[in-house]
GROMACS .gro file of C-alpha atoms in nm:
model
  397
    1UNK     CA    1  -1.734   0.692   0.151
    2UNK     CA    2  -1.498   0.736   0.435
    3UNK     CA    3  -1.536   0.663   0.808
    4UNK     CA    4  -1.320   0.778   1.069
    5UNK     CA    5  -1.391   0.550   1.395
    6UNK     CA    6  -1.315   0.708   1.721
    7UNK     CA    7  -1.263   0.563   2.069
    8UNK     CA    8  -1.201   0.713   2.425
    9UNK     CA    9  -0.867   0.704   2.551
   10UNK     CA   10  -1.021   0.506   2.850
   11UNK     CA   11  -1.089   0.212   2.604
   12UNK     CA   12  -0.732   0.183   2.531
   13UNK     CA   13  -0.510  -0.098   2.692
   14UNK     CA   14  -0.183   0.047   2.759
   15UNK     CA   15  -0.126   0.143   3.131
   16UNK     CA   16   0.023   0.468   3.056
   17UNK     CA   17  -0.252   0.577   2.811
   18UNK     CA   18  -0.483   0.710   3.112
   19UNK     CA   19  -0.389   1.076   3.060
   20UNK     CA   20  -0.651   1.147   2.804
   21UNK     CA   21  -0.439   1.236   2.516
   22UNK     CA   22  -0.626   1.205   2.184
   23UNK     CA   23  -0.433   1.046   1.930
   24UNK     CA   24  -0.458   0.903   1.598
   25UNK     CA   25  -0.291   0.637   1.388
   26UNK     CA   26  -0.471   0.793   1.083
   27UNK     CA   27  -0.346   0.729   0.746
   28UNK     CA   28  -0.374   0.947   0.448
   29UNK     CA   29  -0.712   0.828   0.301
   30UNK     CA   30  -0.619   0.680   0.021
   31UNK     CA   31  -0.390   0.548   0.120
   32UNK     CA   32  -0.636   0.387  -0.088
   33UNK     CA   33  -0.814   0.108   0.111
   34UNK     CA   34  -0.941   0.292   0.403
   35UNK     CA   35  -1.120   0.543   0.185
   36UNK     CA   36  -1.403   0.298   0.134
   37UNK     CA   37  -1.402   0.096   0.470
   38UNK     CA   38  -1.373   0.405   0.667
   39UNK     CA   39  -1.127   0.279   0.919
   40UNK     CA   40  -0.875   0.529   1.037
   41UNK     CA   41  -0.649   0.456   1.335
   42UNK     CA   42  -0.744   0.685   1.598
   43UNK     CA   43  -0.865   0.726   1.973
   44UNK     CA   44  -1.136   0.958   2.068
   45UNK     CA   45  -1.244   1.209   1.790
   46UNK     CA   46  -1.538   1.391   1.953
   47UNK     CA   47  -1.517   1.749   2.009
   48UNK     CA   48  -1.600   1.700   2.374
   49UNK     CA   49  -1.299   1.475   2.434
   50UNK     CA   50  -1.047   1.705   2.251
   51UNK     CA   51  -0.764   1.790   2.447
   52UNK     CA   52  -0.594   2.003   2.200
   53UNK     CA   53  -0.860   2.284   2.191
   54UNK     CA   54  -0.806   2.631   2.024
   55UNK     CA   55  -0.659   2.863   2.255
   56UNK     CA   56  -0.562   2.619   2.539
   57UNK     CA   57  -0.240   2.487   2.401
   58UNK     CA   58   0.058   2.503   2.613
   59UNK     CA   59   0.406   2.571   2.494
   60UNK     CA   60   0.541   2.274   2.289
   61UNK     CA   61   0.865   2.122   2.217
   62UNK     CA   62   1.017   2.195   1.889
   63UNK     CA   63   0.829   2.024   1.595
   64UNK     CA   64   0.962   1.778   1.364
   65UNK     CA   65   1.030   1.871   0.994
   66UNK     CA   66   0.725   1.783   0.798
   67UNK     CA   67   0.445   1.862   1.075
   68UNK     CA   68   0.204   2.135   1.108
   69UNK     CA   69   0.197   2.399   1.401
   70UNK     CA   70  -0.159   2.350   1.554
   71UNK     CA   71  -0.142   2.724   1.689
   72UNK     CA   72  -0.081   2.833   1.330
   73UNK     CA   73  -0.342   2.642   1.182
   74UNK     CA   74  -0.609   2.739   1.446
   75UNK     CA   75  -0.503   3.097   1.410
   76UNK     CA   76  -0.537   3.087   1.032
   77UNK     CA   77  -0.885   2.917   1.071
   78UNK     CA   78  -1.003   3.180   1.328
   79UNK     CA   79  -0.908   3.461   1.084
   80UNK     CA   80  -1.068   3.319   0.815
   81UNK     CA   81  -1.384   3.282   0.999
   82UNK     CA   82  -1.373   3.630   1.133
   83UNK     CA   83  -1.354   3.751   0.758
   84UNK     CA   84  -1.655   3.537   0.652
   85UNK     CA   85  -1.443   3.288   0.493
   86UNK     CA   86  -1.404   2.913   0.522
   87UNK     CA   87  -1.193   2.801   0.828
   88UNK     CA   88  -1.149   2.455   0.702
   89UNK     CA   89  -0.998   2.575   0.362
   90UNK     CA   90  -0.763   2.835   0.555
   91UNK     CA   91  -0.652   2.547   0.797
   92UNK     CA   92  -0.589   2.319   0.508
   93UNK     CA   93  -0.364   2.542   0.336
   94UNK     CA   94  -0.142   2.594   0.644
   95UNK     CA   95  -0.137   2.214   0.674
   96UNK     CA   96  -0.038   2.165   0.311
   97UNK     CA   97   0.228   2.415   0.334
   98UNK     CA   98   0.378   2.265   0.635
   99UNK     CA   99   0.458   1.952   0.459
  100UNK     CA  100   0.266   1.727   0.704
  101UNK     CA  101   0.193   1.442   0.470
  102UNK     CA  102  -0.084   1.305   0.693
  103UNK     CA  103  -0.236   1.607   0.830
  104UNK     CA  104  -0.574   1.687   0.698
  105UNK     CA  105  -0.892   1.890   0.807
  106UNK     CA  106  -1.251   1.795   0.834
  107UNK     CA  107  -1.560   2.000   0.839
  108UNK     CA  108  -1.811   1.901   1.096
  109UNK     CA  109  -2.035   1.705   0.852
  110UNK     CA  110  -1.737   1.498   0.742
  111UNK     CA  111  -1.632   1.453   1.090
  112UNK     CA  112  -1.957   1.341   1.231
  113UNK     CA  113  -2.004   1.081   0.937
  114UNK     CA  114  -1.685   0.927   1.034
  115UNK     CA  115  -1.842   0.777   1.334
  116UNK     CA  116  -2.011   0.538   1.092
  117UNK     CA  117  -1.661   0.340   1.029
  118UNK     CA  118  -1.687   0.243   1.402
  119UNK     CA  119  -1.923  -0.060   1.323
  120UNK     CA  120  -1.770  -0.113   0.969
  121UNK     CA  121  -2.060   0.085   0.807
  122UNK     CA  122  -2.043   0.390   0.583
  123UNK     CA  123  -2.250   0.555   0.311
  124UNK     CA  124  -2.119   0.574  -0.030
  125UNK     CA  125  -2.085   0.415  -0.368
  126UNK     CA  126  -1.856   0.109  -0.289
  127UNK     CA  127  -1.522   0.202  -0.422
  128UNK     CA  128  -1.160   0.227  -0.292
  129UNK     CA  129  -0.962   0.523  -0.414
  130UNK     CA  130  -0.578   0.581  -0.440
  131UNK     CA  131  -0.366   0.872  -0.560
  132UNK     CA  132  -0.164   0.784  -0.862
  133UNK     CA  133   0.139   0.958  -1.049
  134UNK     CA  134   0.076   1.324  -1.115
  135UNK     CA  135  -0.209   1.358  -0.860
  136UNK     CA  136  -0.429   1.114  -1.061
  137UNK     CA  137  -0.705   0.964  -0.871
  138UNK     CA  138  -0.753   0.592  -0.941
  139UNK     CA  139  -1.008   0.333  -0.833
  140UNK     CA  140  -0.813   0.090  -0.638
  141UNK     CA  141  -1.076  -0.172  -0.593
  142UNK     CA  142  -1.455  -0.199  -0.588
  143UNK     CA  143  -1.668  -0.365  -0.340
  144UNK     CA  144  -1.874  -0.663  -0.499
  145UNK     CA  145  -2.234  -0.585  -0.546
  146UNK     CA  146  -2.200  -0.233  -0.434
  147UNK     CA  147  -2.345   0.070  -0.616
  148UNK     CA  148  -2.017   0.147  -0.807
  149UNK     CA  149  -1.979  -0.242  -0.913
  150UNK     CA  150  -2.348  -0.254  -1.035
  151UNK     CA  151  -2.257   0.044  -1.253
  152UNK     CA  152  -1.961  -0.135  -1.407
  153UNK     CA  153  -1.693   0.066  -1.239
  154UNK     CA  154  -1.365  -0.139  -1.221
  155UNK     CA  155  -1.045  -0.128  -1.044
  156UNK     CA  156  -0.776   0.080  -1.238
  157UNK     CA  157  -1.020   0.307  -1.379
  158UNK     CA  158  -0.935   0.682  -1.335
  159UNK     CA  159  -1.160   0.915  -1.169
  160UNK     CA  160  -1.180   1.227  -1.351
  161UNK     CA  161  -1.465   1.424  -1.156
  162UNK     CA  162  -1.737   1.371  -0.922
  163UNK     CA  163  -2.059   1.551  -0.963
  164UNK     CA  164  -1.861   1.805  -1.193
  165UNK     CA  165  -1.563   1.866  -0.936
  166UNK     CA  166  -1.238   1.784  -1.092
  167UNK     CA  167  -1.031   1.540  -0.859
  168UNK     CA  168  -0.684   1.528  -1.003
  169UNK     CA  169  -0.462   1.663  -0.772
  170UNK     CA  170  -0.693   1.654  -0.465
  171UNK     CA  171  -0.614   1.468  -0.151
  172UNK     CA  172  -0.796   1.132  -0.134
  173UNK     CA  173  -0.965   1.265   0.175
  174UNK     CA  174  -1.122   1.546  -0.012
  175UNK     CA  175  -1.221   1.303  -0.309
  176UNK     CA  176  -1.397   1.059  -0.058
  177UNK     CA  177  -1.584   1.357   0.097
  178UNK     CA  178  -1.734   1.435  -0.246
  179UNK     CA  179  -1.828   1.054  -0.291
  180UNK     CA  180  -2.005   1.064   0.064
  181UNK     CA  181  -2.365   1.186   0.095
  182UNK     CA  182  -2.723   1.075   0.220
  183UNK     CA  183  -2.806   0.722   0.124
  184UNK     CA  184  -3.030   0.731  -0.175
  185UNK     CA  185  -2.891   1.056  -0.327
  186UNK     CA  186  -2.727   1.017  -0.687
  187UNK     CA  187  -2.366   1.101  -0.739
  188UNK     CA  188  -2.226   1.134  -1.131
  189UNK     CA  189  -1.881   1.000  -1.189
  190UNK     CA  190  -1.669   1.067  -1.469
  191UNK     CA  191  -1.401   0.817  -1.534
  192UNK     CA  192  -1.132   0.730  -1.790
  193UNK     CA  193  -1.062   0.387  -1.887
  194UNK     CA  194  -0.793   0.266  -2.164
  195UNK     CA  195  -0.813   0.625  -2.320
  196UNK     CA  196  -1.202   0.625  -2.313
  197UNK     CA  197  -1.417   0.876  -2.098
  198UNK     CA  198  -1.717   0.716  -1.910
  199UNK     CA  199  -1.979   0.870  -1.725
  200UNK     CA  200  -2.174   0.673  -1.454
  201UNK     CA  201  -2.456   0.788  -1.237
  202UNK     CA  202  -2.472   0.584  -0.922
  203UNK     CA  203  -2.695   0.592  -0.605
  204UNK     CA  204  -2.520   0.606  -0.244
  205UNK     CA  205  -2.621   0.331  -0.025
  206UNK     CA  206  -2.541   0.229   0.335
  207UNK     CA  207  -2.270  -0.034   0.305
  208UNK     CA  208  -2.086  -0.248   0.542
  209UNK     CA  209  -1.805  -0.484   0.549
  210UNK     CA  210  -1.728  -0.798   0.743
  211UNK     CA  211  -1.380  -0.696   0.925
  212UNK     CA  212  -1.293  -1.078   1.026
  213UNK     CA  213  -1.357  -1.399   0.798
  214UNK     CA  214  -1.238  -1.742   0.868
  215UNK     CA  215  -1.180  -2.031   0.653
  216UNK     CA  216  -0.991  -2.383   0.686
  217UNK     CA  217  -0.727  -2.507   0.472
  218UNK     CA  218  -0.572  -2.855   0.464
  219UNK     CA  219  -0.432  -3.001   0.771
  220UNK     CA  220  -0.660  -2.795   0.994
  221UNK     CA  221  -0.477  -2.443   0.906
  222UNK     CA  222  -0.692  -2.162   1.009
  223UNK     CA  223  -0.689  -1.851   0.804
  224UNK     CA  224  -0.806  -1.550   0.984
  225UNK     CA  225  -0.857  -1.272   0.745
  226UNK     CA  226  -0.876  -0.922   0.896
  227UNK     CA  227  -0.977  -0.690   0.633
  228UNK     CA  228  -0.988  -0.375   0.879
  229UNK     CA  229  -0.984  -0.313   1.260
  230UNK     CA  230  -1.337  -0.196   1.321
  231UNK     CA  231  -1.517  -0.202   1.649
  232UNK     CA  232  -1.524  -0.580   1.779
  233UNK     CA  233  -1.253  -0.713   1.530
  234UNK     CA  234  -1.006  -0.771   1.806
  235UNK     CA  235  -1.239  -0.998   1.988
  236UNK     CA  236  -1.344  -1.165   1.677
  237UNK     CA  237  -0.981  -1.266   1.625
  238UNK     CA  238  -0.953  -1.396   1.990
  239UNK     CA  239  -1.263  -1.598   1.913
  240UNK     CA  240  -1.138  -1.729   1.591
  241UNK     CA  241  -0.795  -1.859   1.759
  242UNK     CA  242  -1.000  -2.007   2.037
  243UNK     CA  243  -1.213  -2.204   1.791
  244UNK     CA  244  -0.938  -2.330   1.573
  245UNK     CA  245  -0.818  -2.687   1.589
  246UNK     CA  246  -0.603  -2.761   1.870
  247UNK     CA  247  -0.255  -2.740   1.784
  248UNK     CA  248  -0.308  -2.628   1.412
  249UNK     CA  249  -0.141  -2.353   1.261
  250UNK     CA  250  -0.292  -2.007   1.202
  251UNK     CA  251  -0.257  -1.764   0.895
  252UNK     CA  252  -0.310  -1.419   1.019
  253UNK     CA  253  -0.409  -1.254   0.688
  254UNK     CA  254  -0.331  -0.874   0.705
  255UNK     CA  255  -0.290  -0.810   0.352
  256UNK     CA  256  -0.467  -0.509   0.213
  257UNK     CA  257  -0.557  -0.417   0.568
  258UNK     CA  258  -0.574  -0.030   0.583
  259UNK     CA  259  -0.566  -0.013   0.981
  260UNK     CA  260  -0.848   0.105   1.201
  261UNK     CA  261  -0.881   0.126   1.580
  262UNK     CA  262  -0.558   0.099   1.759
  263UNK     CA  263  -0.736  -0.052   2.064
  264UNK     CA  264  -0.881  -0.339   1.819
  265UNK     CA  265  -0.519  -0.383   1.668
  266UNK     CA  266  -0.377  -0.441   2.032
  267UNK     CA  267  -0.682  -0.688   2.112
  268UNK     CA  268  -0.596  -0.881   1.794
  269UNK     CA  269  -0.234  -0.873   1.886
  270UNK     CA  270  -0.311  -1.009   2.235
  271UNK     CA  271  -0.474  -1.307   2.087
  272UNK     CA  272  -0.128  -1.450   2.040
  273UNK     CA  273   0.065  -1.296   2.302
  274UNK     CA  274   0.050  -1.329   2.682
  275UNK     CA  275   0.088  -0.959   2.799
  276UNK     CA  276   0.381  -0.752   2.705
  277UNK     CA  277   0.482  -0.442   2.469
  278UNK     CA  278   0.282  -0.432   2.136
  279UNK     CA  279   0.429  -0.091   2.055
  280UNK     CA  280   0.562   0.247   2.178
  281UNK     CA  281   0.479   0.585   2.043
  282UNK     CA  282   0.531   0.948   2.135
  283UNK     CA  283   0.339   1.251   2.136
  284UNK     CA  284   0.553   1.557   2.118
  285UNK     CA  285   0.823   1.395   2.287
  286UNK     CA  286   0.630   1.218   2.560
  287UNK     CA  287   0.680   0.837   2.525
  288UNK     CA  288   0.432   0.601   2.578
  289UNK     CA  289   0.338   0.231   2.520
  290UNK     CA  290   0.087  -0.014   2.425
  291UNK     CA  291   0.047  -0.349   2.616
  292UNK     CA  292  -0.104  -0.680   2.498
  293UNK     CA  293  -0.371  -0.823   2.746
  294UNK     CA  294  -0.233  -1.138   2.912
  295UNK     CA  295  -0.346  -1.507   2.849
  296UNK     CA  296  -0.312  -1.504   2.453
  297UNK     CA  297  -0.216  -1.840   2.261
  298UNK     CA  298   0.140  -1.840   2.265
  299UNK     CA  299   0.223  -2.181   2.131
  300UNK     CA  300   0.019  -2.204   1.836
  301UNK     CA  301   0.218  -2.200   1.521
  302UNK     CA  302   0.126  -1.874   1.335
  303UNK     CA  303   0.231  -1.680   1.004
  304UNK     CA  304   0.117  -1.322   0.938
  305UNK     CA  305   0.052  -1.262   0.580
  306UNK     CA  306   0.136  -0.895   0.459
  307UNK     CA  307   0.178  -0.702   0.164
  308UNK     CA  308   0.184  -0.337   0.035
  309UNK     CA  309  -0.160  -0.293   0.150
  310UNK     CA  310  -0.093  -0.372   0.509
  311UNK     CA  311  -0.085  -0.025   0.677
  312UNK     CA  312  -0.116   0.175   1.003
  313UNK     CA  313  -0.258  -0.043   1.281
  314UNK     CA  314  -0.222  -0.362   1.055
  315UNK     CA  315   0.153  -0.292   1.063
  316UNK     CA  316   0.162  -0.235   1.434
  317UNK     CA  317   0.032  -0.590   1.474
  318UNK     CA  318   0.266  -0.733   1.231
  319UNK     CA  319   0.571  -0.564   1.362
  320UNK     CA  320   0.469  -0.664   1.731
  321UNK     CA  321   0.410  -1.029   1.649
  322UNK     CA  322   0.765  -1.048   1.441
  323UNK     CA  323   0.964  -0.849   1.706
  324UNK     CA  324   0.822  -1.077   1.981
  325UNK     CA  325   0.915  -1.405   1.798
  326UNK     CA  326   0.569  -1.498   1.775
  327UNK     CA  327   0.504  -1.483   1.402
  328UNK     CA  328   0.691  -1.534   1.074
  329UNK     CA  329   0.577  -1.261   0.865
  330UNK     CA  330   0.546  -1.396   0.490
  331UNK     CA  331   0.469  -1.175   0.192
  332UNK     CA  332   0.595  -0.851   0.068
  333UNK     CA  333   0.699  -0.506   0.233
  334UNK     CA  334   0.421  -0.337   0.411
  335UNK     CA  335   0.311   0.026   0.354
  336UNK     CA  336   0.489   0.202   0.598
  337UNK     CA  337   0.261   0.436   0.799
  338UNK     CA  338   0.335   0.475   1.163
  339UNK     CA  339   0.289   0.836   1.263
  340UNK     CA  340   0.063   0.974   1.514
  341UNK     CA  341  -0.198   1.244   1.456
  342UNK     CA  342  -0.390   1.453   1.721
  343UNK     CA  343  -0.712   1.618   1.626
  344UNK     CA  344  -0.737   1.990   1.700
  345UNK     CA  345  -1.099   2.154   1.718
  346UNK     CA  346  -1.088   2.484   1.513
  347UNK     CA  347  -1.317   2.776   1.566
  348UNK     CA  348  -1.568   2.683   1.301
  349UNK     CA  349  -1.630   2.355   1.449
  350UNK     CA  350  -1.409   2.177   1.194
  351UNK     CA  351  -1.115   1.963   1.297
  352UNK     CA  352  -0.758   1.941   1.204
  353UNK     CA  353  -0.567   1.617   1.205
  354UNK     CA  354  -0.183   1.693   1.262
  355UNK     CA  355   0.104   1.478   1.299
  356UNK     CA  356   0.253   1.470   1.650
  357UNK     CA  357   0.474   1.175   1.674
  358UNK     CA  358   0.566   0.814   1.564
  359UNK     CA  359   0.491   0.452   1.649
  360UNK     CA  360   0.766   0.198   1.697
  361UNK     CA  361   0.757  -0.174   1.709
  362UNK     CA  362   0.865  -0.331   2.031
  363UNK     CA  363   1.232  -0.383   1.913
  364UNK     CA  364   1.214  -0.002   1.825
  365UNK     CA  365   1.185   0.001   1.455
  366UNK     CA  366   0.980   0.280   1.314
  367UNK     CA  367   0.688   0.187   1.119
  368UNK     CA  368   0.688   0.512   0.911
  369UNK     CA  369   0.836   0.525   0.578
  370UNK     CA  370   1.010   0.186   0.575
  371UNK     CA  371   0.718  -0.051   0.671
  372UNK     CA  372   0.778  -0.437   0.795
  373UNK     CA  373   0.997  -0.633   0.590
  374UNK     CA  374   0.873  -1.005   0.568
  375UNK     CA  375   1.078  -1.284   0.718
  376UNK     CA  376   0.984  -1.471   0.388
  377UNK     CA  377   0.930  -1.288   0.076
  378UNK     CA  378   0.651  -1.425  -0.135
  379UNK     CA  379   0.437  -1.285  -0.410
  380UNK     CA  380   0.216  -1.514  -0.618
  381UNK     CA  381   0.102  -1.824  -0.422
  382UNK     CA  382   0.186  -1.644  -0.081
  383UNK     CA  383  -0.085  -1.883   0.107
  384UNK     CA  384   0.121  -2.193  -0.037
  385UNK     CA  385   0.435  -2.030   0.081
  386UNK     CA  386   0.284  -1.964   0.421
  387UNK     CA  387   0.145  -2.338   0.459
  388UNK     CA  388   0.543  -2.450   0.386
  389UNK     CA  389   0.643  -2.225   0.644
  390UNK     CA  390   0.402  -2.360   0.879
  391UNK     CA  391   0.510  -2.717   0.799
  392UNK     CA  392   0.869  -2.625   0.909
  393UNK     CA  393   0.703  -2.504   1.236
  394UNK     CA  394   0.551  -2.839   1.301
  395UNK     CA  395   0.209  -2.797   1.120
  396UNK     CA  396   0.106  -3.058   0.834
  397UNK     CA  397   0.286  -3.355   0.705
   0.00000   0.00000   0.00000
């Protein structure tokens, strides 16, 4: 179910990003939505490109609270492997004790499967998961016409076990790993709905999503919905802006967007900016920046629709457009995931994603924890409210 997209650092836009650092803006799978779409915010994730290899790390600045020591993680994995035990499990225990809420560990198979998400494809059952109170795992939403939907799985169902493995208390990444597998293989889901237990057997399929969709509202308003920042989504946003009626307003809908490739997010922001800063970030105290491409549409009235499901790279876009005075943000507060992870290859070939820094908007606001506060609060009827805002910006009657 979960794919972890990766891109080489050389594909990124910022001028000072050429040092080959391997970063991520990964969010805790769950955090629901990305669990199914497979879009995690990161740069290069292949073993060949890792810059934080076991045994090669230089001395580091003091770590912030709530982050894991990569040397301790690698050492625990190495000792476990030498004893014939699971390096991944040992590393995950160290990460868990560290309080690194975004840190996690993947085995080789999981990590290899993540590349599927680059093109918005993944193998799974078509459900999004979230972690609820007391460690409960709940179905956040279900992909229409997917295996889970056809079996009758509904949003709000509680997931109790996958193939007999109890999932309550597990990290969502671990739950998604259980849901993944080869296309055509069966998986047994034990669920609870309104107090009644249900058991459904579904078959995994090769699934895909359309990351960018476009539709027209009255008065020529164009709604560009970005479901996730998978490969090519940034250029699709640019194309949609170019195709929009001249002078008409645009709603950039980032609601429920769990993030994705940072480079794609920067490209999408570039559709509305003429160069300039998109975000800054640090890697163990080393300050860096992300810049938009020149030549974007800076005149067209624009609103960005956001909600609590707007996460990671999507928050990066919303924050940049808001801080640069380019868009009015309409909706509700975003999730608040803006930490940077770096992958470390472990002795058994597994990979640990550890927090090493944070992202900030052009105005210096931290994305982590607080999220983006919209300029105009709106719940139900958010598109109608956004259309009113565009009217105030000179669009419509």
